[in-house]
mmCIF file with all atom_site columns, C-alpha atoms in Angstrom:
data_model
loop_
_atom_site.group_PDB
_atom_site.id
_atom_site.type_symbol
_atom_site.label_atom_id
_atom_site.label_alt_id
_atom_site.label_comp_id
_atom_site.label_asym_id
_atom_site.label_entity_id
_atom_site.label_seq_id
_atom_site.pdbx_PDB_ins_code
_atom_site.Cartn_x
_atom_site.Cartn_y
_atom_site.Cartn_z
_atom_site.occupancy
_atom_site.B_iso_or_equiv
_atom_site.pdbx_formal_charge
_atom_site.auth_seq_id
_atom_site.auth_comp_id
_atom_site.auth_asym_id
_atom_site.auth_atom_id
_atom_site.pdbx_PDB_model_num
ATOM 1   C CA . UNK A 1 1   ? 0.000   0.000  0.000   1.00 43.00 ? 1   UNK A CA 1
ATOM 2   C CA . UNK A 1 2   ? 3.046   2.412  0.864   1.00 43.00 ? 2   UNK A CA 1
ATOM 3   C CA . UNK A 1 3   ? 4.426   1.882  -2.299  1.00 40.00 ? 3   UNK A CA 1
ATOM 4   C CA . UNK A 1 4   ? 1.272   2.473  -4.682  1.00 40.00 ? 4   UNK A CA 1
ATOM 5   C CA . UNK A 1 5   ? 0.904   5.704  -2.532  1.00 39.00 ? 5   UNK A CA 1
ATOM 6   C CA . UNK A 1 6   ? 4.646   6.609  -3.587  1.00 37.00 ? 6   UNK A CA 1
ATOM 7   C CA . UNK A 1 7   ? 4.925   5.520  -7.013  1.00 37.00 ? 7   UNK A CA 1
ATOM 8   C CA . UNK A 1 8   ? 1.043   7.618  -7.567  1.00 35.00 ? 8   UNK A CA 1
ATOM 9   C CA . UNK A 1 9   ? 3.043   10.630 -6.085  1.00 37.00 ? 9   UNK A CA 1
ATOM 10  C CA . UNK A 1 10  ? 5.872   10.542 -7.949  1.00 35.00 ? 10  UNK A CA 1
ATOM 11  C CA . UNK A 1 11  ? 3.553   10.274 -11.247 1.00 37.00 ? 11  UNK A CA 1
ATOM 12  C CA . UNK A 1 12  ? 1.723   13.265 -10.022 1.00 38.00 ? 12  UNK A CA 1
ATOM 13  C CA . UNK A 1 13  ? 4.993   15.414 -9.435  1.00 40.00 ? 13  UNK A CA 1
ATOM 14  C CA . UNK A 1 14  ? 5.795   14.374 -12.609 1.00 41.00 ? 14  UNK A CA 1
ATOM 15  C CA . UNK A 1 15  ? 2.952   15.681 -14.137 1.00 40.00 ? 15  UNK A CA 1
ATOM 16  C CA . UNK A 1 16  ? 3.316   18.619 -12.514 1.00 40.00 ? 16  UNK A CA 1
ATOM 17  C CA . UNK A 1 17  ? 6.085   19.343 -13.417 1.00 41.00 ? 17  UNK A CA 1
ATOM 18  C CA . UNK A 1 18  ? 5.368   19.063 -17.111 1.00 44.00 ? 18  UNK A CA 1
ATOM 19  C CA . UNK A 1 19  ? 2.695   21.500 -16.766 1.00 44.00 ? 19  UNK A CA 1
ATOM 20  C CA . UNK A 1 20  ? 5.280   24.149 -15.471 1.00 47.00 ? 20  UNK A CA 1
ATOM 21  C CA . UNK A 1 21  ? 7.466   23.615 -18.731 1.00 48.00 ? 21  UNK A CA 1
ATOM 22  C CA . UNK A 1 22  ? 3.606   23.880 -20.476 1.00 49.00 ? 22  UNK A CA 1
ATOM 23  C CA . UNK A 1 23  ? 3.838   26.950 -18.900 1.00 52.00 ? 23  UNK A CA 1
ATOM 24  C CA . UNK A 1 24  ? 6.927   28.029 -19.788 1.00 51.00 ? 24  UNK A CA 1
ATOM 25  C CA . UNK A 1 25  ? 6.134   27.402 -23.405 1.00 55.00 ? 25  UNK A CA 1
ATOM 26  C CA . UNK A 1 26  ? 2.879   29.787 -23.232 1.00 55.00 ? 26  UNK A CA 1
ATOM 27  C CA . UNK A 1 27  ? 4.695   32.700 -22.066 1.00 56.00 ? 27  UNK A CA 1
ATOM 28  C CA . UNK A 1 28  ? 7.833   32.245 -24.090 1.00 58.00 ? 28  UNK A CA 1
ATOM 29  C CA . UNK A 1 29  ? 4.868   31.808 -27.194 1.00 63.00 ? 29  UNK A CA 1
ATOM 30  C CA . UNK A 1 30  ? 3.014   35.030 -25.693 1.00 60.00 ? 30  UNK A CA 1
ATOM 31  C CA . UNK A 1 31  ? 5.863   36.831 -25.457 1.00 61.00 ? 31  UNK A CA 1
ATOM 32  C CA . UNK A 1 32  ? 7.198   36.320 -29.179 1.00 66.00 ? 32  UNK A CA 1
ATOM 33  C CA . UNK A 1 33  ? 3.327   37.084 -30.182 1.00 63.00 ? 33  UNK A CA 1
ATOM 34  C CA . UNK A 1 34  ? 3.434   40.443 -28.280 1.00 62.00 ? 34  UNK A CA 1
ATOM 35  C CA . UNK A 1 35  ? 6.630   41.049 -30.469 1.00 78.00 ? 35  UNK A CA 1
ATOM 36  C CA . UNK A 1 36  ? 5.163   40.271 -33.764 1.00 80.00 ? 36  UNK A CA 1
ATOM 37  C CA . UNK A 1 37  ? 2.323   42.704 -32.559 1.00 82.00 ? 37  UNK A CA 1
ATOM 38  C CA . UNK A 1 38  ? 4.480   45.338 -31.275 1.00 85.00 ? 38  UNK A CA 1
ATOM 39  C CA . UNK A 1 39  ? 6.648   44.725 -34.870 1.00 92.00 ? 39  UNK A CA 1
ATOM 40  C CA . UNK A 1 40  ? 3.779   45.387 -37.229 1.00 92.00 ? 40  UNK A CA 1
ATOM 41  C CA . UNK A 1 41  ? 3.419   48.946 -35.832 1.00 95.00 ? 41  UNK A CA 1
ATOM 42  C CA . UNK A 1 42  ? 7.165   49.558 -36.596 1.00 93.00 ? 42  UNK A CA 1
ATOM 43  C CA . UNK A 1 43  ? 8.602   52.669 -38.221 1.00 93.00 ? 43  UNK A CA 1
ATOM 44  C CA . UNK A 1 44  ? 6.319   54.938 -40.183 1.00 94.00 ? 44  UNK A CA 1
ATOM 45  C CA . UNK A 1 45  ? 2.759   54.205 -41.158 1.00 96.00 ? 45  UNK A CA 1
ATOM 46  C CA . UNK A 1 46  ? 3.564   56.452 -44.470 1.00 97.00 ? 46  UNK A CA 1
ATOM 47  C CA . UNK A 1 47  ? 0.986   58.916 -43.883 1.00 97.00 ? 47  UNK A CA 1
ATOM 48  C CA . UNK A 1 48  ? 0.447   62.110 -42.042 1.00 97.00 ? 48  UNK A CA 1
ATOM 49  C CA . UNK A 1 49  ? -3.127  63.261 -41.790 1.00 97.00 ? 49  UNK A CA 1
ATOM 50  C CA . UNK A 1 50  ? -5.485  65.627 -39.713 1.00 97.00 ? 50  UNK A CA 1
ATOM 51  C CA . UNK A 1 51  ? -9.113  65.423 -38.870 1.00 97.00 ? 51  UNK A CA 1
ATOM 52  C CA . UNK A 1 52  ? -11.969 68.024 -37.924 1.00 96.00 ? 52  UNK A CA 1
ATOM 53  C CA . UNK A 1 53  ? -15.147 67.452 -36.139 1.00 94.00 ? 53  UNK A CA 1
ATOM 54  C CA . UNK A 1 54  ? -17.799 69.238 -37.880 1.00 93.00 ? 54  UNK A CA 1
ATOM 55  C CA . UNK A 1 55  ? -22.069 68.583 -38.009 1.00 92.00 ? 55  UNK A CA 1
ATOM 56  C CA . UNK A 1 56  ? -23.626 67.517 -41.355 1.00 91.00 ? 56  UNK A CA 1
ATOM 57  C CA . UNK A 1 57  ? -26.609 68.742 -42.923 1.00 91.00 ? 57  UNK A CA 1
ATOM 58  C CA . UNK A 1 58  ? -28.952 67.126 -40.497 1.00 91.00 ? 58  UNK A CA 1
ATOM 59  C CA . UNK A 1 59  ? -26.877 67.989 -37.670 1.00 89.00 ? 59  UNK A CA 1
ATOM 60  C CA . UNK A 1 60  ? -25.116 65.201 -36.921 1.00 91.00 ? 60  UNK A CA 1
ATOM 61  C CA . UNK A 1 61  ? -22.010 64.815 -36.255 1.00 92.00 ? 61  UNK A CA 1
ATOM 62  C CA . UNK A 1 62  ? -19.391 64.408 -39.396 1.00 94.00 ? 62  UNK A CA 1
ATOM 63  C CA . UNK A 1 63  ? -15.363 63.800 -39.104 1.00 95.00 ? 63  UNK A CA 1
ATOM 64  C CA . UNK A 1 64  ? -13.315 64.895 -42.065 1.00 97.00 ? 64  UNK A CA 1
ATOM 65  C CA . UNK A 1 65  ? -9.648  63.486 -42.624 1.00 97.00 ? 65  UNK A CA 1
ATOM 66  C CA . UNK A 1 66  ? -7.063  64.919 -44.674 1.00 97.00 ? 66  UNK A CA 1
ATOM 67  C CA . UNK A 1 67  ? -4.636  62.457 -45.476 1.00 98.00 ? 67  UNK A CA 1
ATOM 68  C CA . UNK A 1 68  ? -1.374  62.938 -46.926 1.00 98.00 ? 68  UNK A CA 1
ATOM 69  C CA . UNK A 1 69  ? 0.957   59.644 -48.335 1.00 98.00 ? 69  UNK A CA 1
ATOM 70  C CA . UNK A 1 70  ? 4.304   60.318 -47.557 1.00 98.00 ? 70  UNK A CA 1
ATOM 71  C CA . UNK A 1 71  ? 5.903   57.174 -49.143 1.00 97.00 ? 71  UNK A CA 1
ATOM 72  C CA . UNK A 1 72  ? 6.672   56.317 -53.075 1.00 97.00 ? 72  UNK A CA 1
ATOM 73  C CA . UNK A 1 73  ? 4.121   53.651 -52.985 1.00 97.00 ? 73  UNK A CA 1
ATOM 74  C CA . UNK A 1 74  ? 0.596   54.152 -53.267 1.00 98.00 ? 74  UNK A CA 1
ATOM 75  C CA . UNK A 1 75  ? -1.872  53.559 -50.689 1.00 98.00 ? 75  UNK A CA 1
ATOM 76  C CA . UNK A 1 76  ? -4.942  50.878 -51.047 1.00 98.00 ? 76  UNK A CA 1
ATOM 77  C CA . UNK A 1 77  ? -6.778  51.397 -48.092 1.00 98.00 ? 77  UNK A CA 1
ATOM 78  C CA . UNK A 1 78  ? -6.376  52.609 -44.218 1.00 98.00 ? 78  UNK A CA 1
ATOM 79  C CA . UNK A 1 79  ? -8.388  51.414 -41.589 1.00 98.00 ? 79  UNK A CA 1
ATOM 80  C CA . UNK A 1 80  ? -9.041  54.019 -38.289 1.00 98.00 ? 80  UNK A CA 1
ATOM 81  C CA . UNK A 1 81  ? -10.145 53.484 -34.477 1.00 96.00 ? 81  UNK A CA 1
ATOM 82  C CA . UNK A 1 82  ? -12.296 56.308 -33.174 1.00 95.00 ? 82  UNK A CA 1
ATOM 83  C CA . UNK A 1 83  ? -12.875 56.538 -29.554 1.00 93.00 ? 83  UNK A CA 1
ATOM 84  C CA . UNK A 1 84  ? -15.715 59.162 -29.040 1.00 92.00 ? 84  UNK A CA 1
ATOM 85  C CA . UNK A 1 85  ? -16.428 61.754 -26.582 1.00 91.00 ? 85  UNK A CA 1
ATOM 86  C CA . UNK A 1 86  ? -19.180 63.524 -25.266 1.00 90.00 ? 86  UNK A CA 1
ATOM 87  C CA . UNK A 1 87  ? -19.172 67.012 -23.997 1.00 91.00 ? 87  UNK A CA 1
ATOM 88  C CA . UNK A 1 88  ? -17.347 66.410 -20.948 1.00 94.00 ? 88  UNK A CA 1
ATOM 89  C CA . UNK A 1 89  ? -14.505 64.801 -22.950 1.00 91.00 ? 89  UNK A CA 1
ATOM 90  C CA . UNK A 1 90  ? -15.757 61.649 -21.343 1.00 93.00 ? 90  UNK A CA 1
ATOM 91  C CA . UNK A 1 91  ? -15.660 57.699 -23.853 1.00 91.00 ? 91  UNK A CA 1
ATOM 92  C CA . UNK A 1 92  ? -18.766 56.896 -25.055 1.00 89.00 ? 92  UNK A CA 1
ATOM 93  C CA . UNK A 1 93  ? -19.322 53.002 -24.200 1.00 85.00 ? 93  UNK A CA 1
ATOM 94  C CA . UNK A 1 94  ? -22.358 52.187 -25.735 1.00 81.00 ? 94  UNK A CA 1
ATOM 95  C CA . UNK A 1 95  ? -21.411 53.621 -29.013 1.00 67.00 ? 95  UNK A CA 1
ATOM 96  C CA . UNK A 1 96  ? -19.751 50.606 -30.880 1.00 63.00 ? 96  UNK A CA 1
ATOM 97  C CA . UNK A 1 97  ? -21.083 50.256 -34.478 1.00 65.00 ? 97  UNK A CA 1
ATOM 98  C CA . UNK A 1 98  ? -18.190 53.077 -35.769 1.00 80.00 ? 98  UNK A CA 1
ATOM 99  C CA . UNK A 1 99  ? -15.176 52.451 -34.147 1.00 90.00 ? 99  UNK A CA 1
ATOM 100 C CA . UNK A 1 100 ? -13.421 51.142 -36.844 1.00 93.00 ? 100 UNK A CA 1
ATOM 101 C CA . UNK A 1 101 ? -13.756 53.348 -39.993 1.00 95.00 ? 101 UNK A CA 1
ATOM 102 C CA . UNK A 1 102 ? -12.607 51.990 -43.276 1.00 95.00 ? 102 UNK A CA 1
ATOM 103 C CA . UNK A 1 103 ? -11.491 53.816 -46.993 1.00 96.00 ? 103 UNK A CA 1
ATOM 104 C CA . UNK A 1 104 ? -10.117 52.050 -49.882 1.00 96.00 ? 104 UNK A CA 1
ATOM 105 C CA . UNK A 1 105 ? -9.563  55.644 -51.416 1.00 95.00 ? 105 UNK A CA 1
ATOM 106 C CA . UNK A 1 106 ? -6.645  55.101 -53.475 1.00 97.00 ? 106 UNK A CA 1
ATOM 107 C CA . UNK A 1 107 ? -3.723  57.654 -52.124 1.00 98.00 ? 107 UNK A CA 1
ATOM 108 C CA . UNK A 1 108 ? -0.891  58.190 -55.297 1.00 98.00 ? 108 UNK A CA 1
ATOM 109 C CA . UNK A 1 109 ? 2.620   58.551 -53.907 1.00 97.00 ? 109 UNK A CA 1
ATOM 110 C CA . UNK A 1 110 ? 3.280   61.608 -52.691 1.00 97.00 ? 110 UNK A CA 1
ATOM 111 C CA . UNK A 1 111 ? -0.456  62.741 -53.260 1.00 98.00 ? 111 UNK A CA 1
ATOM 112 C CA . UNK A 1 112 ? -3.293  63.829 -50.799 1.00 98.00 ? 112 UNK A CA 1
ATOM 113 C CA . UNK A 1 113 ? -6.905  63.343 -50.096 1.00 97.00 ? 113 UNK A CA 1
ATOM 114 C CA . UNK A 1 114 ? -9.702  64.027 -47.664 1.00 96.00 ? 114 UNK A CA 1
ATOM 115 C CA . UNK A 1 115 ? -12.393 61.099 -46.545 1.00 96.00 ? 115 UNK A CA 1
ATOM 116 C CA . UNK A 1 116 ? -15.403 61.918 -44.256 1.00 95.00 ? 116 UNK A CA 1
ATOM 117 C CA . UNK A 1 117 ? -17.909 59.655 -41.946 1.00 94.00 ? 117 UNK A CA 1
ATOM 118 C CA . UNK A 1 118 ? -20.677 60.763 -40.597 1.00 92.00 ? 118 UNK A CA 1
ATOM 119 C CA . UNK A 1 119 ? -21.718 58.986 -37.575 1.00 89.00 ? 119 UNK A CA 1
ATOM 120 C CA . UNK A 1 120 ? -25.640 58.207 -36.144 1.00 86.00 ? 120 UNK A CA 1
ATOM 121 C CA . UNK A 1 121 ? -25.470 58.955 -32.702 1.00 84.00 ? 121 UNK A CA 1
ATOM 122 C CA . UNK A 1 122 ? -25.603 62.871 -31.927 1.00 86.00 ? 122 UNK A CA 1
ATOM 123 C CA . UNK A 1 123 ? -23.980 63.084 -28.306 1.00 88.00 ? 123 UNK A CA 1
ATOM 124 C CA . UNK A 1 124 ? -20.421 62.211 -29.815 1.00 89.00 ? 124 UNK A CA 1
ATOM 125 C CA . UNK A 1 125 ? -18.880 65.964 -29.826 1.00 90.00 ? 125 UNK A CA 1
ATOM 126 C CA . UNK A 1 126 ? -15.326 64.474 -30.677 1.00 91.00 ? 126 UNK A CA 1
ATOM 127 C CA . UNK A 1 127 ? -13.607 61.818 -30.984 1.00 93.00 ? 127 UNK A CA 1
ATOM 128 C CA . UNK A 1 128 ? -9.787  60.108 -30.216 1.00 95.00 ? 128 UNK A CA 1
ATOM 129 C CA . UNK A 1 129 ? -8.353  58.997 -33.619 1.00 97.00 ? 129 UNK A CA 1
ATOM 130 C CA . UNK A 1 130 ? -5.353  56.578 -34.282 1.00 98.00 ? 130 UNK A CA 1
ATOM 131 C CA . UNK A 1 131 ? -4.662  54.914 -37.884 1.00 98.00 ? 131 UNK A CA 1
ATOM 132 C CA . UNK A 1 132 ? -3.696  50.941 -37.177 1.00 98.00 ? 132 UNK A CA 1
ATOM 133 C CA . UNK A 1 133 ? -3.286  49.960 -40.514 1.00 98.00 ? 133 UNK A CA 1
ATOM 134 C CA . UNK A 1 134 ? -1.905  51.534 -43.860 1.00 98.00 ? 134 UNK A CA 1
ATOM 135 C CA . UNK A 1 135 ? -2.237  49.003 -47.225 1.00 98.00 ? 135 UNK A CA 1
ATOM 136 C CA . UNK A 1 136 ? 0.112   49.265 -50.088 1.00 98.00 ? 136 UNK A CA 1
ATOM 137 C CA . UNK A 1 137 ? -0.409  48.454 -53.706 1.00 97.00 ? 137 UNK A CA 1
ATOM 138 C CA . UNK A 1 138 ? 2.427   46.073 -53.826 1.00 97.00 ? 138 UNK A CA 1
ATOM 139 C CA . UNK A 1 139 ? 0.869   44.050 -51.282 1.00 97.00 ? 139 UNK A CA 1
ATOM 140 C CA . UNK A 1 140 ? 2.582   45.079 -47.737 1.00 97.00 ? 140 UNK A CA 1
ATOM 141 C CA . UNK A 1 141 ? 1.076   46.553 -44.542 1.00 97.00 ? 141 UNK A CA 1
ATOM 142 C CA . UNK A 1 142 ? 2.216   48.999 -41.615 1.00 97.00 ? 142 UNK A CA 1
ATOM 143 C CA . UNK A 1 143 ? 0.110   48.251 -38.557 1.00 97.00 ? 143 UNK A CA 1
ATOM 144 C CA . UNK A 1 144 ? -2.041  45.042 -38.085 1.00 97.00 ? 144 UNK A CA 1
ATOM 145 C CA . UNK A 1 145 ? -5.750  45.576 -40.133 1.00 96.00 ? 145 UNK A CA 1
ATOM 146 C CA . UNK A 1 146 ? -7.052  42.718 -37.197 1.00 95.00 ? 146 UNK A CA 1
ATOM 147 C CA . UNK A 1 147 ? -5.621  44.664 -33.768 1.00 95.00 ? 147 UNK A CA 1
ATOM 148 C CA . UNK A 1 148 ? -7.896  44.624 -31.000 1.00 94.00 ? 148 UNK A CA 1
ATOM 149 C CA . UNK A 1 149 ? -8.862  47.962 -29.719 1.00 94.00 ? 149 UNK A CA 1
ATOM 150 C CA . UNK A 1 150 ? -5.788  47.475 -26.963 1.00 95.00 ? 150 UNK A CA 1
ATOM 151 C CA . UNK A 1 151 ? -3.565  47.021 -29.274 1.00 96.00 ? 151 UNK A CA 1
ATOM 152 C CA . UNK A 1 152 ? -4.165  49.986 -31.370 1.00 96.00 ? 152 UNK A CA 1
ATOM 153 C CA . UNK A 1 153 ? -4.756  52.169 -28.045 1.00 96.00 ? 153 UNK A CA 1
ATOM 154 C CA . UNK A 1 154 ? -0.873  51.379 -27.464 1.00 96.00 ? 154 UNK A CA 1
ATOM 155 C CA . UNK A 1 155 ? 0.497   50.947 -30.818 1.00 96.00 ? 155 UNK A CA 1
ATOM 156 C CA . UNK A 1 156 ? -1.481  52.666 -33.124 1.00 96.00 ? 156 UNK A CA 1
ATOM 157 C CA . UNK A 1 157 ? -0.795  56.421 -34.563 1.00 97.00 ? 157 UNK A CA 1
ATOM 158 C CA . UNK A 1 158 ? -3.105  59.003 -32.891 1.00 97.00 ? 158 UNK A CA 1
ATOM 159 C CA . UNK A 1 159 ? -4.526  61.808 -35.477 1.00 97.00 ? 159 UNK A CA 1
ATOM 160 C CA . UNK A 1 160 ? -5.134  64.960 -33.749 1.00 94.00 ? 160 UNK A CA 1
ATOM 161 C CA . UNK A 1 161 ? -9.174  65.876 -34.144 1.00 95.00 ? 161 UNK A CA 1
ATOM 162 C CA . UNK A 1 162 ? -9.938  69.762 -34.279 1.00 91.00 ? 162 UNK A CA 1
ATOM 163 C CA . UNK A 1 163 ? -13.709 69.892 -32.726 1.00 77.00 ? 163 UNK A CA 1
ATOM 164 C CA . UNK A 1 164 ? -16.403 71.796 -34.150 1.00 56.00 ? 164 UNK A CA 1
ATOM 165 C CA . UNK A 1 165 ? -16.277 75.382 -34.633 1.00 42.00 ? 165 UNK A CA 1
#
């Protein structure tokens, strides 16, 4: 009896400690994924823009971008993250459906264009703005076009945003 109870102890600390190398291996593998994250928001993102709150003809509020492409490639599509605010400067939670705004305007090398969204819900006033992903024509990407809202929080590019006048 004394020796089933040892030999089922020592398979037990056995298994334990396999699951600490298990271990191991998940933060070593979380670690080199926080790398590839943090690496696909290295360098430039190619483009410099600027962005203005305004109200459309209904009265409801309308963000314009003006984007510049500072690389010799041109530029597919960007995809933005916009955080709003209401009056007291304070993240609207509910508000989910825009967050992530989207243009496949084509952007020539060197060349320049302005986008605008209107959004649905009235109480945003204005709104935190970071580009997480720049597409080129030949097929490459700055940023990550899948990044959770964390990620582009912390590695994204923020875009000043001029409120209404």
């Amino acid at each position: 009896m004394i020796l089933a109870i040892i030999v089922f102890v020592a398979v037990v600390a056995g298994t334990s400690s396999d699951s600490g190398t298990g271990t191991s291996n998940e933060k070593g593998n979380t670690q080199t994924t926080l790398s590839k994250i943090a690496e696909a928001f290295d360098g430039d993102c190619g483009i410099s823009a600027s962005a203005e709150m305004d109200s459309n003809i209904i009265g409801y509020p309308s963000l314009n971008i003006s984007i510049k492409n500072n690389t010799d490639k041109k530029i597919e599509a960007i995809k933005f993250y916009a955080v709003p605010l209401d009056v007291y400067g304070e993240e609207i939670t509910y508000w989910t459906s825009q967050n992530k705004l989207y243009t496949d305007t084509e952007i020539v090398a060197g060349g320049s264009n302005s986008i605008s969204f209107d959004f649905i819900e009235d109480s945003v006033k204005t709104l935190e703005l970071y580009v997480y992903s720049v597409y080129f024509e030949d097929g490459t990407e700055w940023g990550d076009k899948d990044a959770t809202k964390s990620n582009i929080l912390k590695y994204g590019v923020p875009i000043e945003v001029a409120g209404e006048s």
